[in-house]
């Protein structure tokens, strides 16, 4: 049998690391030979074959129409060059959407992790778009604060609907709350012209952080220790 010192649990199956904290398991040499065949032939988690996505055809149609939209916009722009290089924005927009979709598909197994990645992508891309088209500040004035508030609210709603345990969402909530304080930098440095969305975002983040510390402080501390192997 194998045991984990951090979690103080016994683990069966062909695992080298603890499924809970990823700490290296200790092997009980006395029972290792007796259970070697059982460990090799009986995994704790059964093998589940991957199922082909039901909406694969729809996904391909969306890919096709994206390419069609890009090609048509480039052709029209080439025929009417005096209108400017607006087709580049179409190409860049489609590329951004598909980059976000690719990340969403890759991180589809964890909704909350996917949400954290999507918020990060939206914020970075919005700043890049703002810089490319001539800095107007709309990315830091509106997009980033609204994205952070929406992410914190969505995390709470998902946790409520799916009835997730505190340990399952507390770290993602903590990370998003840290994100929510970032807009104060925009206000203090004068980077944003309209401060109301940023101030509201910071206020909601600090209130959420206070609630997390007061009501779930112990669980958060234990989860951080478990993940950081402290």
Tab-separated table of C-alpha atoms in Angstrom:
chain	number	residue	atom	x	y	z
A	1	UNK	CA	0.000	0.000	0.000
A	2	UNK	CA	1.039	3.601	-0.497
A	3	UNK	CA	0.491	6.457	1.922
A	4	UNK	CA	0.704	10.236	1.758
A	5	UNK	CA	2.263	11.999	4.724
A	6	UNK	CA	0.708	15.360	3.862
A	7	UNK	CA	-2.882	14.155	3.545
A	8	UNK	CA	-2.504	11.151	5.883
A	9	UNK	CA	-4.410	8.899	3.504
A	10	UNK	CA	-3.839	5.481	1.961
A	11	UNK	CA	-3.792	5.346	-1.822
A	12	UNK	CA	-4.427	2.256	-3.947
A	13	UNK	CA	-3.728	1.863	-7.629
A	14	UNK	CA	-0.647	2.534	-9.711
A	15	UNK	CA	-0.078	6.079	-8.481
A	16	UNK	CA	3.359	7.514	-7.779
A	17	UNK	CA	2.007	10.791	-6.381
A	18	UNK	CA	-0.958	11.630	-4.175
A	19	UNK	CA	-4.097	12.456	-6.242
A	20	UNK	CA	-4.965	15.188	-3.715
A	21	UNK	CA	-1.733	17.148	-3.176
A	22	UNK	CA	0.687	15.609	-5.730
A	23	UNK	CA	3.130	14.755	-2.946
A	24	UNK	CA	5.343	11.681	-3.525
A	25	UNK	CA	3.764	8.606	-1.945
A	26	UNK	CA	5.532	6.419	0.574
A	27	UNK	CA	5.508	2.704	-0.236
A	28	UNK	CA	4.870	0.130	2.462
A	29	UNK	CA	7.442	-2.537	1.536
A	30	UNK	CA	5.746	-5.165	3.662
A	31	UNK	CA	2.556	-5.200	1.624
A	32	UNK	CA	4.067	-4.111	-1.674
A	33	UNK	CA	4.646	-7.645	-2.997
A	34	UNK	CA	1.232	-8.838	-1.842
A	35	UNK	CA	-0.609	-6.070	-3.644
A	36	UNK	CA	1.612	-5.676	-6.705
A	37	UNK	CA	-0.712	-7.615	-9.010
A	38	UNK	CA	-3.783	-5.869	-7.615
A	39	UNK	CA	-2.222	-2.441	-8.142
A	40	UNK	CA	-1.275	-3.255	-11.717
A	41	UNK	CA	-4.636	-4.684	-12.711
A	42	UNK	CA	-7.078	-2.639	-10.626
A	43	UNK	CA	-6.766	1.113	-10.843
A	44	UNK	CA	-8.643	3.281	-8.389
A	45	UNK	CA	-10.290	5.221	-11.204
A	46	UNK	CA	-11.730	3.147	-14.076
A	47	UNK	CA	-10.665	3.883	-17.631
A	48	UNK	CA	-13.317	5.861	-19.481
A	49	UNK	CA	-12.852	6.122	-23.236
A	50	UNK	CA	-13.098	9.581	-24.714
A	51	UNK	CA	-16.381	10.361	-26.433
A	52	UNK	CA	-16.326	12.276	-29.684
A	53	UNK	CA	-17.854	15.684	-29.318
A	54	UNK	CA	-21.479	15.697	-30.426
A	55	UNK	CA	-21.203	19.170	-31.896
A	56	UNK	CA	-18.118	18.449	-33.985
A	57	UNK	CA	-19.969	19.213	-37.242
A	58	UNK	CA	-21.229	22.543	-35.899
A	59	UNK	CA	-17.701	23.403	-34.782
A	60	UNK	CA	-16.389	22.748	-38.290
A	61	UNK	CA	-19.112	24.912	-39.815
A	62	UNK	CA	-18.089	27.784	-37.524
A	63	UNK	CA	-14.464	27.300	-38.596
A	64	UNK	CA	-15.509	27.346	-42.242
A	65	UNK	CA	-17.592	30.510	-41.907
A	66	UNK	CA	-14.724	32.201	-40.058
A	67	UNK	CA	-12.388	31.523	-42.976
A	68	UNK	CA	-15.085	32.697	-45.421
A	69	UNK	CA	-15.536	35.956	-43.486
A	70	UNK	CA	-11.783	36.586	-43.490
A	71	UNK	CA	-11.385	35.845	-47.202
A	72	UNK	CA	-14.381	37.980	-48.221
A	73	UNK	CA	-13.244	40.922	-46.097
A	74	UNK	CA	-9.712	40.769	-47.551
A	75	UNK	CA	-11.036	40.551	-51.128
A	76	UNK	CA	-13.460	43.470	-50.655
A	77	UNK	CA	-10.735	45.528	-48.998
A	78	UNK	CA	-8.396	44.797	-51.939
A	79	UNK	CA	-11.059	45.942	-54.407
A	80	UNK	CA	-11.742	49.126	-52.445
A	81	UNK	CA	-8.284	50.102	-51.119
A	82	UNK	CA	-9.260	53.716	-50.465
A	83	UNK	CA	-11.394	52.559	-47.516
A	84	UNK	CA	-8.270	51.714	-45.524
A	85	UNK	CA	-6.899	48.424	-44.229
A	86	UNK	CA	-10.010	47.546	-42.235
A	87	UNK	CA	-9.740	43.876	-43.241
A	88	UNK	CA	-6.728	43.550	-40.924
A	89	UNK	CA	-9.049	44.243	-38.004
A	90	UNK	CA	-11.383	41.483	-39.190
A	91	UNK	CA	-8.487	39.037	-39.435
A	92	UNK	CA	-7.148	40.065	-36.031
A	93	UNK	CA	-10.605	39.816	-34.478
A	94	UNK	CA	-11.186	36.308	-35.817
A	95	UNK	CA	-7.700	35.277	-34.654
A	96	UNK	CA	-8.397	36.588	-31.143
A	97	UNK	CA	-11.709	34.739	-30.962
A	98	UNK	CA	-10.158	31.462	-32.049
A	99	UNK	CA	-7.249	31.880	-29.639
A	100	UNK	CA	-9.748	32.287	-26.815
A	101	UNK	CA	-11.723	29.261	-28.060
A	102	UNK	CA	-8.546	27.160	-28.248
A	103	UNK	CA	-7.711	27.973	-24.629
A	104	UNK	CA	-11.306	27.260	-23.590
A	105	UNK	CA	-11.202	23.837	-25.257
A	106	UNK	CA	-7.837	23.026	-23.711
A	107	UNK	CA	-9.006	23.993	-20.201
A	108	UNK	CA	-12.540	22.646	-20.567
A	109	UNK	CA	-12.147	20.130	-17.738
A	110	UNK	CA	-12.111	22.890	-15.117
A	111	UNK	CA	-14.749	25.604	-15.473
A	112	UNK	CA	-13.213	27.936	-12.907
A	113	UNK	CA	-9.683	27.592	-14.248
A	114	UNK	CA	-11.059	28.213	-17.721
A	115	UNK	CA	-12.789	31.352	-16.448
A	116	UNK	CA	-9.548	32.666	-14.930
A	117	UNK	CA	-7.706	32.072	-18.216
A	118	UNK	CA	-10.451	33.756	-20.252
A	119	UNK	CA	-10.426	36.862	-18.052
A	120	UNK	CA	-6.654	37.123	-18.417
A	121	UNK	CA	-6.909	36.756	-22.200
A	122	UNK	CA	-9.675	39.359	-22.473
A	123	UNK	CA	-7.707	41.903	-20.448
A	124	UNK	CA	-4.453	41.399	-22.373
A	125	UNK	CA	-6.133	41.473	-25.779
A	126	UNK	CA	-8.204	44.550	-24.920
A	127	UNK	CA	-5.051	46.466	-23.964
A	128	UNK	CA	-3.324	45.346	-27.177
A	129	UNK	CA	-6.314	46.428	-29.281
A	130	UNK	CA	-6.431	49.755	-27.479
A	131	UNK	CA	-2.737	50.342	-28.221
A	132	UNK	CA	-2.945	49.250	-31.864
A	133	UNK	CA	-5.902	51.439	-32.839
A	134	UNK	CA	-4.520	54.477	-31.026
A	135	UNK	CA	-4.642	54.613	-27.250
A	136	UNK	CA	-8.012	55.880	-26.008
A	137	UNK	CA	-7.995	54.190	-22.614
A	138	UNK	CA	-11.257	52.274	-22.990
A	139	UNK	CA	-9.486	49.023	-22.049
A	140	UNK	CA	-8.471	50.260	-18.583
A	141	UNK	CA	-11.520	52.505	-18.138
A	142	UNK	CA	-14.152	49.862	-18.801
A	143	UNK	CA	-13.087	46.449	-20.129
A	144	UNK	CA	-10.666	45.336	-17.399
A	145	UNK	CA	-12.734	46.446	-14.353
A	146	UNK	CA	-15.951	45.037	-15.824
A	147	UNK	CA	-14.206	41.762	-16.741
A	148	UNK	CA	-12.882	41.326	-13.191
A	149	UNK	CA	-16.257	42.057	-11.575
A	150	UNK	CA	-18.001	39.703	-14.003
A	151	UNK	CA	-15.459	36.948	-13.289
A	152	UNK	CA	-15.870	37.242	-9.505
A	153	UNK	CA	-19.653	37.209	-9.822
A	154	UNK	CA	-19.608	34.272	-12.231
A	155	UNK	CA	-17.344	32.259	-9.916
A	156	UNK	CA	-19.761	32.748	-7.026
A	157	UNK	CA	-22.753	31.813	-9.194
A	158	UNK	CA	-21.079	28.683	-10.590
A	159	UNK	CA	-20.028	27.564	-7.120
A	160	UNK	CA	-23.597	28.060	-5.920
A	161	UNK	CA	-25.293	26.295	-8.832
A	162	UNK	CA	-22.901	23.336	-8.943
A	163	UNK	CA	-22.777	23.176	-5.122
A	164	UNK	CA	-18.993	23.043	-5.164
A	165	UNK	CA	-17.050	22.457	-1.984
A	166	UNK	CA	-15.138	25.419	-0.637
A	167	UNK	CA	-11.778	23.839	-1.511
A	168	UNK	CA	-12.843	23.526	-5.151
A	169	UNK	CA	-13.252	27.258	-5.807
A	170	UNK	CA	-11.557	29.145	-2.993
A	171	UNK	CA	-8.178	29.496	-4.733
A	172	UNK	CA	-9.736	30.768	-7.981
A	173	UNK	CA	-11.831	33.244	-6.007
A	174	UNK	CA	-8.709	34.435	-4.208
A	175	UNK	CA	-6.820	34.920	-7.483
A	176	UNK	CA	-9.701	36.855	-9.053
A	177	UNK	CA	-9.926	39.088	-5.984
A	178	UNK	CA	-6.239	39.916	-6.377
A	179	UNK	CA	-6.964	40.707	-10.019
A	180	UNK	CA	-9.783	42.981	-8.880
A	181	UNK	CA	-7.383	45.221	-6.952
A	182	UNK	CA	-5.222	45.889	-10.044
A	183	UNK	CA	-7.451	48.762	-11.327
A	184	UNK	CA	-6.387	50.866	-8.315
A	185	UNK	CA	-3.018	51.145	-10.076
A	186	UNK	CA	-4.769	52.678	-13.073
A	187	UNK	CA	-6.432	55.254	-10.811
A	188	UNK	CA	-3.294	56.150	-8.841
A	189	UNK	CA	-1.147	56.509	-11.962
A	190	UNK	CA	-3.797	58.507	-13.823
A	191	UNK	CA	-3.908	55.903	-16.563
A	192	UNK	CA	-7.701	55.791	-16.631
A	193	UNK	CA	-9.797	58.856	-17.294
A	194	UNK	CA	-13.076	57.460	-15.942
A	195	UNK	CA	-12.385	56.081	-12.475
A	196	UNK	CA	-15.860	54.890	-11.449
A	197	UNK	CA	-15.665	51.340	-12.921
A	198	UNK	CA	-12.186	50.848	-11.452
A	199	UNK	CA	-13.193	52.076	-7.984
A	200	UNK	CA	-16.305	49.883	-7.983
A	201	UNK	CA	-14.187	46.899	-9.036
A	202	UNK	CA	-11.650	47.509	-6.237
A	203	UNK	CA	-14.420	47.973	-3.660
A	204	UNK	CA	-16.152	44.713	-4.654
A	205	UNK	CA	-12.816	42.889	-4.613
A	206	UNK	CA	-11.898	44.131	-1.125
A	207	UNK	CA	-15.374	43.335	0.252
A	208	UNK	CA	-15.199	39.836	-1.251
A	209	UNK	CA	-11.692	39.356	0.133
A	210	UNK	CA	-12.839	40.417	3.613
A	211	UNK	CA	-15.746	37.982	3.443
A	212	UNK	CA	-13.418	35.210	2.290
A	213	UNK	CA	-10.972	35.818	5.145
A	214	UNK	CA	-13.666	36.128	7.817
A	215	UNK	CA	-15.856	33.200	6.801
A	216	UNK	CA	-13.440	30.892	4.961
A	217	UNK	CA	-10.037	31.947	6.263
A	218	UNK	CA	-9.197	28.586	7.766
A	219	UNK	CA	-10.189	26.654	4.651
A	220	UNK	CA	-8.205	29.051	2.464
A	221	UNK	CA	-5.124	28.670	4.661
A	222	UNK	CA	-5.354	24.886	4.562
A	223	UNK	CA	-5.865	24.879	0.793
A	224	UNK	CA	-2.850	27.135	0.255
A	225	UNK	CA	-0.711	24.904	2.473
A	226	UNK	CA	-1.871	21.817	0.606
A	227	UNK	CA	-1.179	23.277	-2.839
A	228	UNK	CA	2.150	24.861	-1.872
A	229	UNK	CA	3.234	21.804	0.156
A	230	UNK	CA	3.909	23.981	3.195
